[in-house]
CSV table of C-alpha atoms and ligand atoms in Angstrom, one decimal:
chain,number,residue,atom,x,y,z
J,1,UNK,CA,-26.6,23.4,5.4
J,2,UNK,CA,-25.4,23.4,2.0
J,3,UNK,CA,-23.0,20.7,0.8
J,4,UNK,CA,-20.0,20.7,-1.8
J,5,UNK,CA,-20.8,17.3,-3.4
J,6,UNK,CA,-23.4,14.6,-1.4
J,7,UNK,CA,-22.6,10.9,-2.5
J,8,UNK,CA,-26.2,9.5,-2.0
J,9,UNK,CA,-27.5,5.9,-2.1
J,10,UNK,CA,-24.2,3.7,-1.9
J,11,UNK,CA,-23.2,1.2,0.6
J,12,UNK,CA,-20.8,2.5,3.1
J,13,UNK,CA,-18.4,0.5,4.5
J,14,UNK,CA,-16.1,2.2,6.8
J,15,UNK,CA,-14.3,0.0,9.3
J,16,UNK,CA,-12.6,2.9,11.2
J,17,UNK,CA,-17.0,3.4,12.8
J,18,UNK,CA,-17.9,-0.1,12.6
J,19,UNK,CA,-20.4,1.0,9.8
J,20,UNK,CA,-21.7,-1.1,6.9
J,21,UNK,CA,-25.0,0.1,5.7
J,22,UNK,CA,-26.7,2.3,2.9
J,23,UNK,CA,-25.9,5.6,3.7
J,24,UNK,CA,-25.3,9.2,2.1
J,25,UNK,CA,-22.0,11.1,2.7
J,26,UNK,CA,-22.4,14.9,2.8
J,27,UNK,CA,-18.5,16.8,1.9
J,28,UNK,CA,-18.0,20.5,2.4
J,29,UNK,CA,-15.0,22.3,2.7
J,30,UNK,CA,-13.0,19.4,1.8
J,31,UNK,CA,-13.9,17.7,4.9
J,32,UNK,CA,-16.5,14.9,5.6
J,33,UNK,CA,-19.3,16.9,6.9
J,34,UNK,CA,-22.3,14.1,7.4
J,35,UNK,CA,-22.6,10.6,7.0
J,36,UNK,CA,-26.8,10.0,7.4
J,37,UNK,CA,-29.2,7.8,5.8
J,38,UNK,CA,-30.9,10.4,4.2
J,39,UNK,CA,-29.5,13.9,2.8
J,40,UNK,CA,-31.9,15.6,0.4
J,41,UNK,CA,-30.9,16.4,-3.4
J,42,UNK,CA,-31.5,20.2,-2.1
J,43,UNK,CA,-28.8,20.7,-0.2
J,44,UNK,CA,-26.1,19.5,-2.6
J,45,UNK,CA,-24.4,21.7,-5.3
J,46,UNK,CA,-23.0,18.4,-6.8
J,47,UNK,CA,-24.4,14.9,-6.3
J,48,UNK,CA,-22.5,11.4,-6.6
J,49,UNK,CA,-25.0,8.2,-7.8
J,50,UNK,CA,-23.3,5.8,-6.0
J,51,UNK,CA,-26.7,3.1,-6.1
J,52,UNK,CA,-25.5,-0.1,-6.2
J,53,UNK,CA,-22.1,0.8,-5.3
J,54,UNK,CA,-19.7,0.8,-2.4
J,55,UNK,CA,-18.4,4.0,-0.7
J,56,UNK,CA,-15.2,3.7,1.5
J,57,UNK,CA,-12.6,5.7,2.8
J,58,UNK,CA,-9.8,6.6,0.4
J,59,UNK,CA,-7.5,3.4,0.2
J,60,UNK,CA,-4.2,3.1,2.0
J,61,UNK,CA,-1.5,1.9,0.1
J,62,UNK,CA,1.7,0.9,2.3
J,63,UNK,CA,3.9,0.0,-0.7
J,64,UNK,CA,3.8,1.9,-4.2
J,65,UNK,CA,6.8,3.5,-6.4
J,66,UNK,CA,5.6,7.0,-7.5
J,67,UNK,CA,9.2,8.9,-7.9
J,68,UNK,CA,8.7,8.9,-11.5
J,69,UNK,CA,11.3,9.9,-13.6
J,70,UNK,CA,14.0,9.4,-11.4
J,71,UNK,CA,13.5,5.5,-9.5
J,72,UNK,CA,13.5,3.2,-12.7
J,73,UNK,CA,10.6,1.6,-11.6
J,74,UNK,CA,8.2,4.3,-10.8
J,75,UNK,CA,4.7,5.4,-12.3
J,76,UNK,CA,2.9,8.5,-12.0
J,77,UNK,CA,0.7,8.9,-8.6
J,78,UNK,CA,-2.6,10.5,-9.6
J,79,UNK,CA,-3.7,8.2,-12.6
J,80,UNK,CA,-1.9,4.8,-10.8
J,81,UNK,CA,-3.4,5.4,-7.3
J,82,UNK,CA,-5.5,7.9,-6.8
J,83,UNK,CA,-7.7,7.7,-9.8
J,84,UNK,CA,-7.7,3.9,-8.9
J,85,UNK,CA,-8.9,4.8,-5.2
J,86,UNK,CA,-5.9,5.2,-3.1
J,87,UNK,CA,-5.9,8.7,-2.0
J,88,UNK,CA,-2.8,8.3,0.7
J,89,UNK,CA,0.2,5.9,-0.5
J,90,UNK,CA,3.6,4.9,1.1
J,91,UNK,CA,6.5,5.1,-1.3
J,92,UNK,CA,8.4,2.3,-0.2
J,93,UNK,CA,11.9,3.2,-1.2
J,94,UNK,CA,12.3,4.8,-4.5
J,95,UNK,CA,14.0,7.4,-2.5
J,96,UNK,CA,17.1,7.4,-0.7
J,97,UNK,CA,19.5,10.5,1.5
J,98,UNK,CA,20.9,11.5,-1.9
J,99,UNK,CA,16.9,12.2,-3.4
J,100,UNK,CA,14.3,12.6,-1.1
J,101,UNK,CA,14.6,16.3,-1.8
J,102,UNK,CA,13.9,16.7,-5.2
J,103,UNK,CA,10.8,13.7,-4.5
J,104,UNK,CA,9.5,16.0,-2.0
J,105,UNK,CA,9.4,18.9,-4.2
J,106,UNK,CA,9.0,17.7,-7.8
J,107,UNK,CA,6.2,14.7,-6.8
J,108,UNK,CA,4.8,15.3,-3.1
J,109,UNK,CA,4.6,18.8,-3.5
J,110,UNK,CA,2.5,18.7,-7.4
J,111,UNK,CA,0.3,15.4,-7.3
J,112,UNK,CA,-3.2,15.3,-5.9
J,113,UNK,CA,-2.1,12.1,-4.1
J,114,UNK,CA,-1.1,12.1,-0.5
J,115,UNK,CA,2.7,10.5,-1.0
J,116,UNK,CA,4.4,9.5,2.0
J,117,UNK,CA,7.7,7.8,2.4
J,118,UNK,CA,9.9,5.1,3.4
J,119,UNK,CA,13.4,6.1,3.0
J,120,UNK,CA,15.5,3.9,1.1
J,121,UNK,CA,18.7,2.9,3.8
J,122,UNK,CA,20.5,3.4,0.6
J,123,UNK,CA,21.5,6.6,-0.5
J,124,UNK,CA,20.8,6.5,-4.4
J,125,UNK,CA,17.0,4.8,-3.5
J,126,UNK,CA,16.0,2.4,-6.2
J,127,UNK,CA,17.8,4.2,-9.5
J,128,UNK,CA,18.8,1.5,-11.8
J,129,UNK,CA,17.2,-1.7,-12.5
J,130,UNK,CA,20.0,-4.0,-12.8
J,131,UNK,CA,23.0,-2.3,-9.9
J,132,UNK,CA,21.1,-2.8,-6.9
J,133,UNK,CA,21.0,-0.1,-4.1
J,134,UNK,CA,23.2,-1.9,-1.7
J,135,UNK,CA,25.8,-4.0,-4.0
J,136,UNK,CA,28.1,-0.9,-2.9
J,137,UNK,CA,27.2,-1.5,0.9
J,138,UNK,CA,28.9,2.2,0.9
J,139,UNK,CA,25.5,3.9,0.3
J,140,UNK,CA,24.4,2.5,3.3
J,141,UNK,CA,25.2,5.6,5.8
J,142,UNK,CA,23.1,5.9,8.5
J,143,UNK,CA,23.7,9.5,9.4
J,144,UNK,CA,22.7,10.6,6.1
J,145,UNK,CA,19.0,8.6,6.3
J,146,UNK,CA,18.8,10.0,9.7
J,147,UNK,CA,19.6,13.6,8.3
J,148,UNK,CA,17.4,13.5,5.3
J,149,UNK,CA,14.4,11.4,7.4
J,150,UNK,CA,14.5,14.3,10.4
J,151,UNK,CA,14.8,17.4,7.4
J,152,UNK,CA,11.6,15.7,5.4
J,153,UNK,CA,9.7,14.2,8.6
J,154,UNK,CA,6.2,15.5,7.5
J,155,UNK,CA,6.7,12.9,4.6
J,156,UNK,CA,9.0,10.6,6.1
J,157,UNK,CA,7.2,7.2,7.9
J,158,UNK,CA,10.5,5.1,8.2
J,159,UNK,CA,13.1,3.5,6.4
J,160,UNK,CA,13.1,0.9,3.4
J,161,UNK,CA,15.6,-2.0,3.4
J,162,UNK,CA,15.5,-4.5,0.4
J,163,UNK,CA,17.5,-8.1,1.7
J,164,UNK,CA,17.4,-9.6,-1.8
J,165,UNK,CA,20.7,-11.2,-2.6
J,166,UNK,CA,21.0,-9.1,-5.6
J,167,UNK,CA,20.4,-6.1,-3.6
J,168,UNK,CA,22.2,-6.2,-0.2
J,169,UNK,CA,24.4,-9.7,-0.7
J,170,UNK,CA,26.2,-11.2,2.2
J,171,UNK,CA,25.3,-7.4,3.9
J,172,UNK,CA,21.7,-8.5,4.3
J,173,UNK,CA,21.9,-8.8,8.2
J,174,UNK,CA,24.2,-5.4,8.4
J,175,UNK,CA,22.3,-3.2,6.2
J,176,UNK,CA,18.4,-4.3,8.6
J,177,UNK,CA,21.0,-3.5,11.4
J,178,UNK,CA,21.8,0.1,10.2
J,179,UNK,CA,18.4,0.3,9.2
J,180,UNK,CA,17.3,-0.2,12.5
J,181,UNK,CA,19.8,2.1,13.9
J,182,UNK,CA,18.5,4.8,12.0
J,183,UNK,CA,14.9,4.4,12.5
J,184,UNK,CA,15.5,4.3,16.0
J,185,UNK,CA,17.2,7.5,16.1
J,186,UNK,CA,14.2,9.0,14.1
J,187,UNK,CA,11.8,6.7,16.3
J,188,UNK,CA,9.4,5.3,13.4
J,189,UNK,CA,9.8,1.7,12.2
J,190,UNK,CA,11.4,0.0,9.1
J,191,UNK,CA,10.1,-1.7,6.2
J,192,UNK,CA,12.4,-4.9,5.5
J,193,UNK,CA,11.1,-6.3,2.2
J,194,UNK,CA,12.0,-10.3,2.3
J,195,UNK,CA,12.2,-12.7,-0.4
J,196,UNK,CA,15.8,-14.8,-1.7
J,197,UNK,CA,17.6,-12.9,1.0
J,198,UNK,CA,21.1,-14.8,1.6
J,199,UNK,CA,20.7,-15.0,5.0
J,200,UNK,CA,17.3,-16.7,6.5
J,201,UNK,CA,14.6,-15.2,7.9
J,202,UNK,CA,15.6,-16.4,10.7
J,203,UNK,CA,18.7,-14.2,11.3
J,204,UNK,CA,16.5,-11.6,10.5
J,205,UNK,CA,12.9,-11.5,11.8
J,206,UNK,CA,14.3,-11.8,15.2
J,207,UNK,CA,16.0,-8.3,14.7
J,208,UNK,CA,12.6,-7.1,14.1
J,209,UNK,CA,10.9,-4.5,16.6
J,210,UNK,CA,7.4,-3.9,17.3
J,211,UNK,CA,5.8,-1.9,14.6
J,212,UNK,CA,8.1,-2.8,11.9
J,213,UNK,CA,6.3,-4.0,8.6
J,214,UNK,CA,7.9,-6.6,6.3
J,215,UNK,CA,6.6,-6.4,3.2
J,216,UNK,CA,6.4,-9.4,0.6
J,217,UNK,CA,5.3,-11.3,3.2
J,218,UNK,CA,3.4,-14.3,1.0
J,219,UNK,CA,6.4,-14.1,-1.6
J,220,UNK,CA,7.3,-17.9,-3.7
J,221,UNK,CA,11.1,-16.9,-3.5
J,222,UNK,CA,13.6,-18.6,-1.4
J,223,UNK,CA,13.3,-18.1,2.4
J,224,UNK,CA,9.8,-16.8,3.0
J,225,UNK,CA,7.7,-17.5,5.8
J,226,UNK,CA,6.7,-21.0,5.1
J,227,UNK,CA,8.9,-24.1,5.9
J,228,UNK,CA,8.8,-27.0,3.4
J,229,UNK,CA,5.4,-28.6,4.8
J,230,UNK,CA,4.2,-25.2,4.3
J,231,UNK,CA,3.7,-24.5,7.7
J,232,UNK,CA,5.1,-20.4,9.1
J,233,UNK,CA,7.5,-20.5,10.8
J,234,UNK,CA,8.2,-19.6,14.3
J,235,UNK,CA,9.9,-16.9,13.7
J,236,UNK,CA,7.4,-15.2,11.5
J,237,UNK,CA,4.9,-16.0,14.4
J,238,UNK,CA,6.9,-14.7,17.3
J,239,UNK,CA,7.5,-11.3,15.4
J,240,UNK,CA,3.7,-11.1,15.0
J,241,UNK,CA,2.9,-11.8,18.2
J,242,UNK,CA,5.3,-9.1,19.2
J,243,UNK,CA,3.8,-6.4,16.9
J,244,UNK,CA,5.5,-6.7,13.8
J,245,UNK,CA,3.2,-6.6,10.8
J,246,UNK,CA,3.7,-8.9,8.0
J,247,UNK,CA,2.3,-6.5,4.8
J,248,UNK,CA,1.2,-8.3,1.4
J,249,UNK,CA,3.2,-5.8,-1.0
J,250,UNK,CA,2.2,-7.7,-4.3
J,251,UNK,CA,4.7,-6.3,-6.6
J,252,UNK,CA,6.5,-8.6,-9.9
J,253,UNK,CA,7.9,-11.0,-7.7
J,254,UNK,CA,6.5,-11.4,-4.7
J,255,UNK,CA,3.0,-12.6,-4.3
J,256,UNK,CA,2.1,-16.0,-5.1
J,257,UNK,CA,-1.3,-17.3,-3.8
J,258,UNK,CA,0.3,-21.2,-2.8
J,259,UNK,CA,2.1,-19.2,0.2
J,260,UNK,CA,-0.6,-16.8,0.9
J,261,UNK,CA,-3.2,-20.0,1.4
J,262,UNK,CA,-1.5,-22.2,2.7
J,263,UNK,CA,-0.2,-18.8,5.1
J,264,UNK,CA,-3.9,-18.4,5.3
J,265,UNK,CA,-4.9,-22.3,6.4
J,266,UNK,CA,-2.2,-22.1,8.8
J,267,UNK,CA,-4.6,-19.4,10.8
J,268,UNK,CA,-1.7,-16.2,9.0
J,269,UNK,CA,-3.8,-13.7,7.3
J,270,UNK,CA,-1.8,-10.6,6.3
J,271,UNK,CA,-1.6,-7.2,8.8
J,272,UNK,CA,-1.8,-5.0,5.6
J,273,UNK,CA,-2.8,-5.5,1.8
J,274,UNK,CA,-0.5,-3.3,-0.1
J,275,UNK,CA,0.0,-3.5,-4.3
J,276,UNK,CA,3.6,-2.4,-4.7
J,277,UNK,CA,2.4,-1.0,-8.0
J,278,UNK,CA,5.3,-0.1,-10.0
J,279,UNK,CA,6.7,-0.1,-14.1
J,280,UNK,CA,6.4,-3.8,-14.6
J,281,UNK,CA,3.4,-4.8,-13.0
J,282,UNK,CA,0.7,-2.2,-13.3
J,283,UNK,CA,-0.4,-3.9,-17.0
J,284,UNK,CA,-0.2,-7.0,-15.3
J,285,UNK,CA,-0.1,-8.8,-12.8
J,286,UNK,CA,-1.3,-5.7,-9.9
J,287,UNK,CA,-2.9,-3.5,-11.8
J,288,UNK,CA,-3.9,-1.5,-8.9
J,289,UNK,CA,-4.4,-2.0,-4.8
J,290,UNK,CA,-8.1,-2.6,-5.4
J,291,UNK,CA,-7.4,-5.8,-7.5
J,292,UNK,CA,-5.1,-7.0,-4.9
J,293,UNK,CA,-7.8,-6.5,-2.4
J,294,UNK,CA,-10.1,-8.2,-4.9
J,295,UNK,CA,-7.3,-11.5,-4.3
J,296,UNK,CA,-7.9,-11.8,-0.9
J,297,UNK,CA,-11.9,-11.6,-1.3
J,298,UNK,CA,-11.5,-14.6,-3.9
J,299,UNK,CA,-9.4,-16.2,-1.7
J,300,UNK,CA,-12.3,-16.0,1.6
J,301,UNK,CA,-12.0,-13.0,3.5
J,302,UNK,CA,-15.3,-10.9,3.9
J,303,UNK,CA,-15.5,-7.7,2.1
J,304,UNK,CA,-15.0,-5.5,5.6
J,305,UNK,CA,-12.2,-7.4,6.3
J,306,UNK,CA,-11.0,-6.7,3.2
J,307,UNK,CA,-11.7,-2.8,3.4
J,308,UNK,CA,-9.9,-2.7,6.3
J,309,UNK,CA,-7.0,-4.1,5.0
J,310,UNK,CA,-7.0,-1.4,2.5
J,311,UNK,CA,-7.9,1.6,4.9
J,312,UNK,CA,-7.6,1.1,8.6
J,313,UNK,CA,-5.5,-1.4,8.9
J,314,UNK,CA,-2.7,0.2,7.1
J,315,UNK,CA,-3.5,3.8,9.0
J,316,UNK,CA,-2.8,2.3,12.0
J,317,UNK,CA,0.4,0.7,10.8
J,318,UNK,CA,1.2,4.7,9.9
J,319,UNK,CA,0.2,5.9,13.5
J,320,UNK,CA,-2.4,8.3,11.6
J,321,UNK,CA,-6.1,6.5,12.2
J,322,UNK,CA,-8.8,8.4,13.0
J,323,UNK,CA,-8.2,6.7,16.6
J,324,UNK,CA,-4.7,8.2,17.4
J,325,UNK,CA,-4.8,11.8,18.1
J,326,UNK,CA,-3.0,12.8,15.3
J,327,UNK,CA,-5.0,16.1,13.6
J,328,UNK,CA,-7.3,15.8,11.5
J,329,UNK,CA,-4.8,17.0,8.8
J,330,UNK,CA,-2.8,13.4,9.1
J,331,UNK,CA,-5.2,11.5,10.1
J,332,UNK,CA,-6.1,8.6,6.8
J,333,UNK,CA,-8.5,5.2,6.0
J,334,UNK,CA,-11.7,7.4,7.8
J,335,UNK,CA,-14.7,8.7,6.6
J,336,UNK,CA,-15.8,10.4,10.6
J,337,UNK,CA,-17.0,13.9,10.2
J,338,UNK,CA,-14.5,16.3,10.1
J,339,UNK,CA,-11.9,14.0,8.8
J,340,UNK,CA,-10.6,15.3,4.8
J,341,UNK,CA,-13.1,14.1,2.4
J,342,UNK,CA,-11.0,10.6,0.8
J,343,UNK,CA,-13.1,8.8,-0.1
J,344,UNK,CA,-13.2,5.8,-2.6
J,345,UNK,CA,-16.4,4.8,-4.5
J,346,UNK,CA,-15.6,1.5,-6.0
J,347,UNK,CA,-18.0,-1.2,-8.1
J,348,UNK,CA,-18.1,-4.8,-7.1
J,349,UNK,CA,-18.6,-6.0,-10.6
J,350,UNK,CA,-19.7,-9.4,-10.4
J,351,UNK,CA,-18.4,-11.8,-13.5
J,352,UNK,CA,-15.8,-13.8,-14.0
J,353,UNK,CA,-12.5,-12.7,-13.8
J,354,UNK,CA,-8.6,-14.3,-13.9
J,355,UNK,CA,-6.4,-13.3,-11.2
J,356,UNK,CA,-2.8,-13.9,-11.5
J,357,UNK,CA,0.1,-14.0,-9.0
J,358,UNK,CA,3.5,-12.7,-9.1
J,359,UNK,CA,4.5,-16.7,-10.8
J,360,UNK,CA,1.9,-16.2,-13.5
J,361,UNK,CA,-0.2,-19.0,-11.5
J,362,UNK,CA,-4.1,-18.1,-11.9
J,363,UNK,CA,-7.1,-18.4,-10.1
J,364,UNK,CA,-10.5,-17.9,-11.4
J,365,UNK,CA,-12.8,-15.5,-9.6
J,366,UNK,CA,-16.2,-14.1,-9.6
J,367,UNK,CA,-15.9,-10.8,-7.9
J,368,UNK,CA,-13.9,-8.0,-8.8
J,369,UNK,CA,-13.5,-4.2,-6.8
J,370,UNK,CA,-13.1,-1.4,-9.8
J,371,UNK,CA,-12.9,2.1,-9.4
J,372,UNK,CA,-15.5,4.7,-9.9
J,373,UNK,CA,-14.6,7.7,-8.9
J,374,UNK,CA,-12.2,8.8,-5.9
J,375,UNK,CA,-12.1,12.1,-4.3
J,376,UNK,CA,-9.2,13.7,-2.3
J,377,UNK,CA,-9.8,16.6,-0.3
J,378,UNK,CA,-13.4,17.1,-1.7
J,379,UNK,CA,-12.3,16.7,-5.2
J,380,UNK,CA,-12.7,14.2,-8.1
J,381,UNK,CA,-10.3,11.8,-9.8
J,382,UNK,CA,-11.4,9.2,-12.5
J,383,UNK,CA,-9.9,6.7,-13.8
J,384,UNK,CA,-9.0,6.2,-17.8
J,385,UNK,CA,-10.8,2.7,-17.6
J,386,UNK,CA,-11.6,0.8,-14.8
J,387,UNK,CA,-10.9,-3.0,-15.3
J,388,UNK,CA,-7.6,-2.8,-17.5
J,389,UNK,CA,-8.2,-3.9,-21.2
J,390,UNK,CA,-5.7,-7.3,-20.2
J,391,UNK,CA,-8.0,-8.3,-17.6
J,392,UNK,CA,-10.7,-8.9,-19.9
J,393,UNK,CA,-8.4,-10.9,-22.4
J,394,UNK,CA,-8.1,-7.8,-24.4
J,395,UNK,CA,-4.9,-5.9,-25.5
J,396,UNK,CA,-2.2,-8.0,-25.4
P,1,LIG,ZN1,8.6,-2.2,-3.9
């Protein structure tokens, strides 16, 4: 057997096969075609040095802004995520009824990345920075999401609502309600991103369905999941135990490590670890979804753990693991034979290195994932650097 590319000598970990060991990964075709412990140099066209590095499956990223051009706060796909080792992202919300069209032809049709979709409940999506989508509760029509979500259901995974006071107002409860009217009429689950909502979360959480994500889940803002002894709250832990899953989504604003350790001493680890890369974070604070993984190393969780917040964890939230009879075509976070050949080879640099939260608090760490190389479908995407200049002090 000949081989495309062989990525010899790394340290697999892929959490989808229990597997954490030194193995070679064989790609032809696009697909994974061998994972063994030896493949020899002969039977490669192309070979990957990945000694002294880890191989995973292409990162999952629930919660990243890619409709660039249009959504004020997007970035590009393929340098932002897939050069930096997501190879299947969630757009969560850029897009509303009145664009997911033109995102589906002018961004998920061209990029390299796989970009899936939350719609936005709100027609317009995220446009402008300072009218929020849902100030005019108007382009809130659920017939339209339901329309657009059913026309563009290869790329659409559910619907986005943003509760913000600035965004939804008073409407905060009413707009999660015809979000959850529409994404029950497409049967997929909504996104509810929390944080200085007027309403608390508990008027909201209890609305919740199993399935549903809420993203910003360890935010500093008003009415997160903590109460003031910094306990969670019961109604963040009934809507987990039901099946809702509380997703990191990093982002400017919401991600400060006092709730997500005191979340974490009070036995609440996150379901998913997602970036929310976007405009006015990607040079600082996130960076990228592998730094945001990097937090939660620093802050205790083992490195498979970790992984699998990135890559199954988030799959499964998707219904597209390699476990749920979806094709292989769908399927994401894998690296079993026969699944497409994502696959992330990242460095575990080892050094010190400042990690800051969405409140500019810091914490100092020693251990920091960076990306190598990343290949989707078979083929190769590198990043322009791989620790940002700002992270080593630099470029300010
Ligand atoms: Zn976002």
């Amino acid at each position: 057997m000949t081989y495309d590319i062989v990525i010899k000598n790394g340290t697999v970990i892929d959490p989808s096969q229990g597997l954490h060991a030194k193995r070679d990964v064989a790609i032809a075709g696009g697909r994974i075609a061998a994972v063994a412990e030896h493949i020899p140099d002969k039977d490669a066209h192309d070979v990957i040095e990945a000694h002294g590095l880890l191989v995973t499956p292409g990162l999952v990223d629930l919660h990243v802004h890619v409709w660039w051009g249009v959504a004020h706060l997007a970035v590009e796909a393929d340098p932002s995520c897939l050069a930096r080792g997501a190879t299947t992202v969630v757009d969560a919300g850029s897009s509303g009824s009145n664009t997911i069209a033109g995102f589906h032809r002018y961004v998920m049709d061209q990029v390299d990345t796989r970009v899936l979709a939350f719609l936005n409940i709100s027609g317009m999506g995220q446009l402008d920075r300072d009218i929020g989508e849902l100030q005019d509760f108007r382009w809130a029509r659920v017939g339209n999401a339901v329309e657009a979500a059913r026309l563009h259901a290869d790329r659409i995974v559910g619907i986005k609502v943003r509760l913000t006071d600035v965004i939804a107002g008073e409407n905060d409860v009413s707009a999660l309600e015809r979000s959850i009217d529409a994404a029950a009429q497409i049967s997929k689950p909504v996104m509810i991103h929390i944080g200085k909502s007027v309403h608390p979360l508990e008027k909201l959480l209890p609305l919740l369905r199993p399935r549903d994500i809420v993203t910003h889940s360890f935010t500093g803002l008003p009415h997160g999941i903590l109460d003031n002894t910094g306990k969670v709250i019961d109604v963040a832990r009934d809507a987990r135990s039901r099946g809702v899953i509380f997703d990191v989504g990093h982002g400017a604003g919401s991600f400060a490590f006092e709730t997500a350790e005191k979340a974490m001493a009070d036995g609440f680890l996150p379901g998913t670890v997602s970036s929310d890369v976007h405009r006015y974070n990607i040079r600082g604070p996130v960076y990228d979804l592998l730094t945001t993984l990097s937090k939660y190393l620093h802050m205790g969780l083992a490195l498979d753990e970790v992984i699998a917040l990135g890559t199954t964890k988030p799959a499964a939230a998707l219904g597209r693991s390699s476990g749920s009879g979806k094709p292989w075509s769908e399927v994401t976070g894998t690296l079993k034979v026969g699944a497409e050949a994502d696959v992330a080879v990242i460095e575990l640099r080892e050094g010190p290195v400042t990690f800051t939260d969405s409140l500019g608090k810091t914490r100092q760490g020693s251990k920091h994932m960076l990306p190598v190389v990343t290949l989707k479908g078979g083929r190769r995407a590198s990043p322009l650097h791989s620790a940002h200049p700002h992270l080593h002090g630099h470029g300010h």
